[in-house]
Coordinates of N, CA, C and O in Angstrom, one line a residue:
X19 N 7.9 46.0 -37.6 CA 8.8 46.9 -38.0 C 10.2 46.3 -38.0 O 11.0 46.5 -38.9
X20 N 10.5 45.6 -36.9 CA 11.9 44.9 -36.8 C 12.1 44.0 -38.0 O 13.2 43.9 -38.5
X21 N 11.1 43.3 -38.4 CA 11.2 42.3 -39.5 C 11.6 43.0 -40.8 O 12.4 42.6 -41.6
X22 N 10.9 44.2 -41.0 CA 11.2 45.0 -42.3 C 12.7 45.5 -42.2 O 13.4 45.4 -43.2
X23 N 13.1 45.9 -41.1 CA 14.5 46.4 -41.0 C 15.5 45.3 -41.2 O 16.5 45.5 -42.0
X24 N 15.2 44.2 -40.6 CA 16.2 43.0 -40.8 C 16.1 42.6 -42.3 O 17.2 42.3 -42.9
X25 N 15.0 42.5 -42.9 CA 14.9 42.1 -44.3 C 15.6 43.1 -45.2 O 16.3 42.7 -46.1
X26 N 15.4 44.4 -44.9 CA 16.1 45.4 -45.7 C 17.6 45.3 -45.6 O 18.3 45.6 -46.5
X27 N 18.1 44.9 -44.4 CA 19.5 44.9 -44.1 C 20.1 43.5 -44.5 O 21.3 43.3 -44.3
X28 N 19.3 42.6 -44.9 CA 19.8 41.2 -45.1 C 21.1 41.1 -45.9 O 22.0 40.4 -45.4
X29 N 21.3 41.8 -46.9 CA 22.5 41.7 -47.7 C 23.7 42.0 -46.9 O 24.8 41.4 -47.1
X30 N 23.6 43.0 -46.1 CA 24.8 43.4 -45.3 C 25.0 42.6 -44.0 O 26.0 42.7 -43.4
X31 N 24.0 41.8 -43.7 CA 24.1 41.1 -42.4 C 25.0 39.9 -42.5 O 25.5 39.4 -41.4
X32 N 25.1 39.3 -43.7 CA 26.0 38.1 -43.8 C 25.5 37.0 -42.8 O 26.3 36.6 -41.9
X33 N 24.3 36.6 -43.0 CA 23.7 35.6 -42.1 C 24.4 34.3 -42.1 O 24.8 33.8 -43.2
X34 N 24.6 33.6 -41.0 CA 25.1 32.3 -41.0 C 24.0 31.3 -41.3 O 22.8 31.7 -41.4
X35 N 24.2 30.0 -41.3 CA 23.2 29.0 -41.7 C 22.0 29.0 -40.8 O 20.9 29.0 -41.2
X36 N 22.3 29.0 -39.5 CA 21.2 29.0 -38.5 C 20.4 30.3 -38.6 O 19.2 30.3 -38.6
X37 N 21.1 31.4 -38.7 CA 20.4 32.7 -38.9 C 19.5 32.7 -40.1 O 18.4 33.3 -40.1
X38 N 20.1 32.2 -41.2 CA 19.3 32.2 -42.5 C 18.1 31.3 -42.3 O 17.0 31.7 -42.9
X39 N 18.2 30.2 -41.7 CA 17.0 29.4 -41.4 C 15.9 30.1 -40.6 O 14.7 30.1 -40.9
X40 N 16.4 30.8 -39.6 CA 15.5 31.6 -38.7 C 14.8 32.7 -39.6 O 13.6 33.0 -39.5
X41 N 15.7 33.3 -40.4 CA 15.2 34.4 -41.3 C 14.1 33.9 -42.2 O 13.0 34.5 -42.3
X42 N 14.4 32.8 -42.9 CA 13.4 32.2 -43.9 C 12.1 31.8 -43.2 O 11.0 32.1 -43.7
X43 N 12.2 31.3 -42.0 CA 11.0 30.9 -41.2 C 10.2 32.1 -40.8 O 9.0 32.1 -41.0
X44 N 10.9 33.2 -40.4 CA 10.2 34.4 -40.0 C 9.5 35.1 -41.2 O 8.4 35.6 -41.1
X45 N 10.2 35.0 -42.3 CA 9.6 35.6 -43.6 C 8.3 34.8 -43.9 O 7.3 35.4 -44.2
X46 N 8.5 33.5 -43.9 CA 7.3 32.6 -44.3 C 6.2 32.9 -43.3 O 5.0 33.0 -43.8
X47 N 6.4 32.9 -42.0 CA 5.4 33.1 -41.1 C 4.8 34.5 -41.1 O 3.6 34.7 -40.9
X48 N 5.6 35.5 -41.5 CA 5.1 36.8 -41.7 C 4.1 36.9 -42.8 O 3.0 37.5 -42.7
X49 N 4.4 36.2 -43.9 CA 3.5 36.1 -45.1 C 2.2 35.4 -44.7 O 1.1 35.8 -45.1
X50 N 2.3 34.3 -44.0 CA 1.1 33.6 -43.5 C 0.2 34.5 -42.6 O -1.0 34.5 -42.8
X51 N 0.9 35.2 -41.7 CA 0.1 36.1 -40.8 C -0.6 37.2 -41.6 O -1.7 37.5 -41.3
X52 N 0.1 37.8 -42.6 CA -0.6 38.8 -43.4 C -1.8 38.2 -44.2 O -2.8 38.9 -44.2
X53 N -1.6 37.0 -44.7 CA -2.7 36.4 -45.4 C -3.9 36.1 -44.5 O -5.1 36.3 -44.8
X54 N -3.6 35.6 -43.3 CA -4.6 35.4 -42.3 C -5.3 36.6 -41.9 O -6.5 36.6 -41.7
X55 N -4.6 37.7 -41.8 CA -5.2 39.0 -41.4 C -6.1 39.5 -42.5 O -7.2 40.0 -42.3
X56 N -5.7 39.3 -43.8 CA -6.6 39.6 -44.9 C -7.9 38.8 -44.9 O -9.0 39.3 -45.1
X57 N -7.7 37.5 -44.6 CA -8.9 36.6 -44.5 C -9.8 37.1 -43.3 O -11.0 37.1 -43.5
X58 N -9.2 37.4 -42.2 CA -10.0 37.9 -41.1 C -10.8 39.1 -41.4 O -12.0 39.3 -41.1
X59 N -10.1 40.1 -42.1 CA -10.8 41.3 -42.5 C -11.9 41.1 -43.5 O -13.0 41.7 -43.5
X60 N -11.7 40.1 -44.4 CA -12.7 39.7 -45.3 C -13.9 39.2 -44.6 O -15.1 39.4 -45.0
X61 N -13.7 38.4 -43.6 CA -14.8 37.8 -42.8 C -15.6 38.9 -42.1 O -16.9 38.9 -42.1
X62 N -14.9 39.9 -41.6 CA -15.6 41.1 -41.0 C -16.4 41.8 -42.0 O -17.6 42.2 -41.7
X63 N -15.9 42.0 -43.2 CA -16.6 42.7 -44.2 C -17.8 41.9 -44.6 O -18.9 42.4 -44.8
X64 N -17.7 40.6 -44.7 CA -18.8 39.7 -45.0 C -19.9 39.8 -43.9 O -21.1 39.8 -44.3
X65 N -19.5 39.8 -42.7 CA -20.4 39.9 -41.6 C -21.2 41.3 -41.7 O -22.4 41.3 -41.5
X66 N -20.4 42.3 -42.0 CA -21.0 43.6 -42.1 C -22.0 43.7 -43.3 O -23.2 44.1 -43.1
X67 N -21.6 43.1 -44.4 CA -22.5 43.1 -45.6 C -23.8 42.3 -45.3 O -24.9 42.7 -45.6
X68 N -23.6 41.2 -44.6 CA -24.8 40.3 -44.3 C -25.7 41.1 -43.3 O -27.0 41.0 -43.5
X69 N -25.2 41.8 -42.4 CA -26.0 42.5 -41.4 C -26.7 43.7 -42.1 O -27.8 44.0 -41.8
X70 N -26.0 44.4 -43.0 CA -26.6 45.5 -43.6 C -27.7 45.1 -44.6 O -28.6 45.9 -44.9
X71 N -27.7 43.9 -45.0 CA -28.8 43.4 -45.9 C -30.1 43.1 -45.1 O -31.1 43.0 -45.7
X72 N -30.0 43.1 -43.8 CA -31.2 42.9 -43.0 C -31.9 44.2 -42.7 O -31.3 45.2 -42.7
X73 N -33.2 44.1 -42.5 CA -33.9 45.3 -42.1 C -33.4 46.0 -40.9 O -33.4 47.2 -40.7
X74 N -33.0 45.2 -39.9 CA -32.5 45.7 -38.6 C -31.2 45.0 -38.4 O -31.1 44.0 -37.7
X75 N -30.1 45.6 -38.9 CA -28.8 45.0 -38.7 C -28.4 44.9 -37.3 O -28.6 45.8 -36.5
X76 N -27.7 43.8 -36.9 CA -27.2 43.6 -35.6 C -25.7 44.1 -35.6 O -24.8 43.4 -35.9
X77 N -25.6 45.4 -35.2 CA -24.2 46.0 -35.2 C -23.3 45.4 -34.1 O -22.1 45.4 -34.2
X78 N -24.0 44.8 -33.1 CA -23.2 44.2 -32.0 C -22.4 43.0 -32.6 O -21.3 42.7 -32.2
X79 N -23.1 42.3 -33.5 CA -22.4 41.1 -34.2 C -21.3 41.6 -35.0 O -20.2 40.9 -35.1
X80 N -21.4 42.7 -35.7 CA -20.3 43.2 -36.5 C -19.2 43.6 -35.6 O -18.0 43.3 -35.9
X81 N -19.5 44.3 -34.5 CA -18.5 44.7 -33.6 C -17.7 43.5 -33.0 O -16.5 43.5 -32.8
X82 N -18.5 42.5 -32.6 CA -17.9 41.3 -32.1 C -16.9 40.6 -33.1 O -15.8 40.2 -32.8
X83 N -17.3 40.6 -34.4 CA -16.5 40.0 -35.4 C -15.2 40.8 -35.6 O -14.1 40.3 -35.8
X84 N -15.4 42.2 -35.6 CA -14.2 43.0 -35.7 C -13.3 42.9 -34.6 O -12.1 42.8 -34.7
X85 N -13.8 42.8 -33.3 CA -13.0 42.6 -32.2 C -12.2 41.3 -32.2 O -11.0 41.3 -31.9
X86 N -12.9 40.3 -32.6 CA -12.3 38.9 -32.7 C -11.1 39.0 -33.7 O -10.1 38.4 -33.5
X87 N -11.4 39.6 -34.9 CA -10.4 39.7 -35.9 C -9.2 40.5 -35.4 O -8.0 40.1 -35.6
X88 N -9.4 41.6 -34.7 CA -8.3 42.4 -34.2 C -7.5 41.7 -33.2 O -6.3 41.7 -33.2
X89 N -8.2 41.0 -32.3 CA -7.5 40.2 -31.3 C -6.6 39.1 -31.9 O -5.5 38.9 -31.5
X90 N -7.2 38.4 -32.9 CA -6.4 37.4 -33.6 C -5.2 37.9 -34.3 O -4.1 37.4 -34.2
X91 N -5.4 39.1 -34.9 CA -4.3 39.7 -35.7 C -3.2 40.2 -34.7 O -2.0 40.1 -35.0
X92 N -3.6 40.7 -33.6 CA -2.7 41.2 -32.6 C -1.8 40.1 -32.1 O -0.6 40.2 -31.9
X93 N -2.4 39.0 -31.8 CA -1.7 37.8 -31.3 C -0.7 37.3 -32.4 O 0.5 37.0 -32.0
X94 N -1.1 37.3 -33.6 CA -0.2 36.8 -34.7 C 0.9 37.8 -34.9 O 2.1 37.4 -35.1
X95 N 0.6 39.1 -34.8 CA 1.7 40.2 -34.9 C 2.7 40.0 -33.8 O 3.9 40.1 -34.1
X96 N 2.3 39.8 -32.6 CA 3.2 39.6 -31.5 C 4.1 38.4 -31.7 O 5.3 38.4 -31.4
X97 N 3.5 37.3 -32.2 CA 4.2 36.1 -32.4 C 5.3 36.3 -33.5 O 6.4 35.8 -33.3
X98 N 4.9 37.0 -34.5 CA 5.9 37.2 -35.6 C 7.0 38.2 -35.1 O 8.2 37.9 -35.4
X99 N 6.6 39.2 -34.4 CA 7.6 40.1 -33.8 C 8.6 39.3 -32.9 O 9.8 39.5 -33.0
X100 N 8.1 38.4 -32.1 CA 9.0 37.6 -31.3 C 9.9 36.7 -32.1 O 11.1 36.5 -31.7
X101 N 9.5 36.2 -33.2 CA 10.4 35.5 -34.1 C 11.5 36.4 -34.6 O 12.7 35.9 -34.6
X102 N 11.2 37.6 -35.0 CA 12.2 38.5 -35.5 C 13.1 38.9 -34.4 O 14.4 39.0 -34.6
X103 N 12.6 39.1 -33.2 CA 13.5 39.5 -32.1 C 14.4 38.3 -31.7 O 15.5 38.5 -31.3
X104 N 13.9 37.1 -31.8 CA 14.7 35.9 -31.5 C 15.9 35.9 -32.5 O 17.0 35.5 -32.1
X105 N 15.6 36.2 -33.8 CA 16.7 36.2 -34.8 C 17.7 37.3 -34.4 O 18.9 37.1 -34.4
X106 N 17.1 38.5 -34.1 CA 18.0 39.6 -33.8 C 18.9 39.3 -32.6 O 20.1 39.6 -32.5
X107 N 18.4 38.5 -31.6 CA 19.1 38.1 -30.4 C 20.3 37.3 -30.8 O 21.3 37.2 -30.1
X108 N 20.3 36.6 -31.9 CA 21.4 35.7 -32.4 C 22.4 36.5 -33.2 O 23.4 35.9 -33.6
X109 N 22.2 37.7 -33.4 CA 23.1 38.5 -34.2 C 24.4 38.9 -33.4 O 24.3 39.0 -32.2
X110 N 25.5 39.0 -34.1 CA 26.7 39.5 -33.5 C 26.7 41.0 -33.5 O 25.8 41.7 -34.0
X111 N 27.7 41.6 -32.9 CA 27.7 43.1 -32.7 C 27.7 43.9 -34.1 O 27.0 44.9 -34.2
X112 N 28.3 43.4 -35.1 CA 28.3 44.1 -36.4 C 26.9 44.0 -37.0 O 26.5 44.9 -37.6
X113 N 26.3 42.8 -36.9 CA 24.9 42.7 -37.4 C 23.9 43.6 -36.7 O 23.1 44.2 -37.3
X114 N 24.1 43.6 -35.4 CA 23.2 44.5 -34.6 C 23.4 46.0 -34.9 O 22.5 46.8 -35.0
X115 N 24.7 46.3 -35.2 CA 25.0 47.7 -35.6 C 24.3 48.1 -36.9 O 23.8 49.2 -37.1
X116 N 24.3 47.1 -37.8 CA 23.7 47.4 -39.1 C 22.2 47.6 -39.0 O 21.6 48.5 -39.6
X117 N 21.5 46.8 -38.1 CA 20.1 47.0 -37.9 C 19.9 48.3 -37.1 O 19.0 49.1 -37.5
X118 N 20.7 48.6 -36.2 CA 20.6 49.9 -35.4 C 20.8 51.1 -36.4 O 20.0 52.0 -36.3
X119 N 21.7 51.0 -37.3 CA 22.0 52.1 -38.2 C 20.7 52.4 -39.1 O 20.3 53.5 -39.3
X120 N 20.1 51.3 -39.5 CA 18.9 51.4 -40.4 C 17.8 52.0 -39.5 O 17.0 52.8 -40.0
X121 N 17.6 51.6 -38.3 CA 16.6 52.1 -37.4 C 16.8 53.6 -37.2 O 15.8 54.3 -37.2
X122 N 18.0 54.0 -36.9 CA 18.3 55.4 -36.7 C 18.0 56.2 -37.9 O 17.4 57.3 -37.9
X123 N 18.3 55.7 -39.1 CA 18.0 56.3 -40.4 C 16.5 56.5 -40.6 O 16.0 57.6 -40.9
X124 N 15.7 55.4 -40.3 CA 14.3 55.5 -40.4 C 13.7 56.5 -39.5 O 12.8 57.3 -39.8
X125 N 14.2 56.5 -38.2 CA 13.7 57.5 -37.3 C 14.0 58.9 -37.7 O 13.1 59.8 -37.6
X126 N 15.2 59.1 -38.2 CA 15.5 60.5 -38.7 C 14.7 60.9 -39.9 O 14.2 62.0 -39.9
X127 N 14.4 60.0 -40.8 CA 13.6 60.3 -41.9 C 12.2 60.6 -41.5 O 11.5 61.5 -42.0
X128 N 11.7 59.8 -40.5 CA 10.3 60.1 -40.0 C 10.3 61.4 -39.3 O 9.3 62.2 -39.5
X129 N 11.3 61.8 -38.6 CA 11.3 63.1 -37.9 C 11.3 64.2 -38.9 O 10.7 65.3 -38.8
X130 N 12.1 64.1 -40.0 CA 12.2 65.1 -41.0 C 10.8 65.3 -41.7 O 10.4 66.4 -41.9
X131 N 10.2 64.1 -41.9 CA 8.8 64.2 -42.6 C 7.9 64.9 -41.6 O 7.1 65.8 -42.1
X132 N 7.9 64.6 -40.3 CA 7.0 65.2 -39.4 C 7.2 66.7 -39.3 O 6.3 67.5 -39.2
X133 N 8.5 67.1 -39.3 CA 8.8 68.5 -39.2 C 8.3 69.2 -40.5 O 7.8 70.3 -40.4
X134 N 8.5 68.6 -41.6 CA 8.0 69.2 -42.9 C 6.5 69.4 -42.8 O 6.0 70.4 -43.2
X135 N 5.8 68.4 -42.3 CA 4.3 68.5 -42.2 C 3.9 69.6 -41.2 O 3.0 70.3 -41.4
X136 N 4.7 69.7 -40.1 CA 4.4 70.7 -39.1 C 4.5 72.1 -39.8 O 3.7 73.0 -39.6
X137 N 5.6 72.3 -40.5 CA 5.8 73.6 -41.2 C 4.7 73.8 -42.2 O 4.2 75.0 -42.3
X138 N 4.3 72.8 -42.9 CA 3.2 73.0 -43.9 C 1.9 73.4 -43.3 O 1.2 74.3 -43.7
X139 N 1.6 72.7 -42.2 CA 0.4 73.0 -41.4 C 0.4 74.4 -40.9 O -0.6 75.2 -40.9
X140 N 1.6 74.8 -40.4 CA 1.8 76.2 -39.8 C 1.5 77.2 -40.9 O 0.9 78.2 -40.7
X141 N 2.1 77.0 -42.1 CA 1.9 77.9 -43.2 C 0.4 78.0 -43.6 O -0.1 79.1 -43.9
X142 N -0.3 76.9 -43.6 CA -1.7 76.9 -43.9 C -2.5 77.7 -42.9 O -3.4 78.4 -43.2
X143 N -2.1 77.5 -41.6 CA -2.8 78.2 -40.6 C -2.6 79.7 -40.7 O -3.5 80.5 -40.6
X144 N -1.3 80.1 -41.0 CA -1.0 81.5 -41.1 C -1.7 82.1 -42.4 O -2.2 83.2 -42.4
X145 N -1.8 81.3 -43.4 CA -2.5 81.7 -44.6 C -4.0 81.9 -44.4 O -4.6 82.7 -45.0
X146 N -4.6 81.0 -43.6 CA -6.0 81.0 -43.4 C -6.4 82.2 -42.5 O -7.5 82.8 -42.6
X147 N -5.5 82.6 -41.6 CA -5.8 83.7 -40.7 C -5.3 85.0 -41.2 O -5.7 86.1 -40.6
X148 N -4.5 85.0 -42.1 CA -3.8 86.3 -42.6 C -4.5 86.8 -43.7 O -5.3 87.5 -44.1

């Protein structure tokens, strides 16, 4: 999430050379991690398909493959997050304020959406019982 916020705010951040290099590296590593996650999930699907083709599928093998993929992706996600946080740590007060403002806006939008959904669900419940 922090990476998306920083990437969205890039234009207003006015990154210096060192920050730009860190940004570019974090973007590239994020793309690699996403591709690796897709590959891992494809392997899990392949394992599942292979097991389902058997008369007695080994679901434990599928679960183990899924667990391994999740663990691998979790580690990659943490490493990428740490890269983005390292970049954020190099920001000055104005740059941090820009990221903070975007984060506050996202949180507000999320809360508005959740409130709208609560109201909708309440209306459905009232309509179903009324």
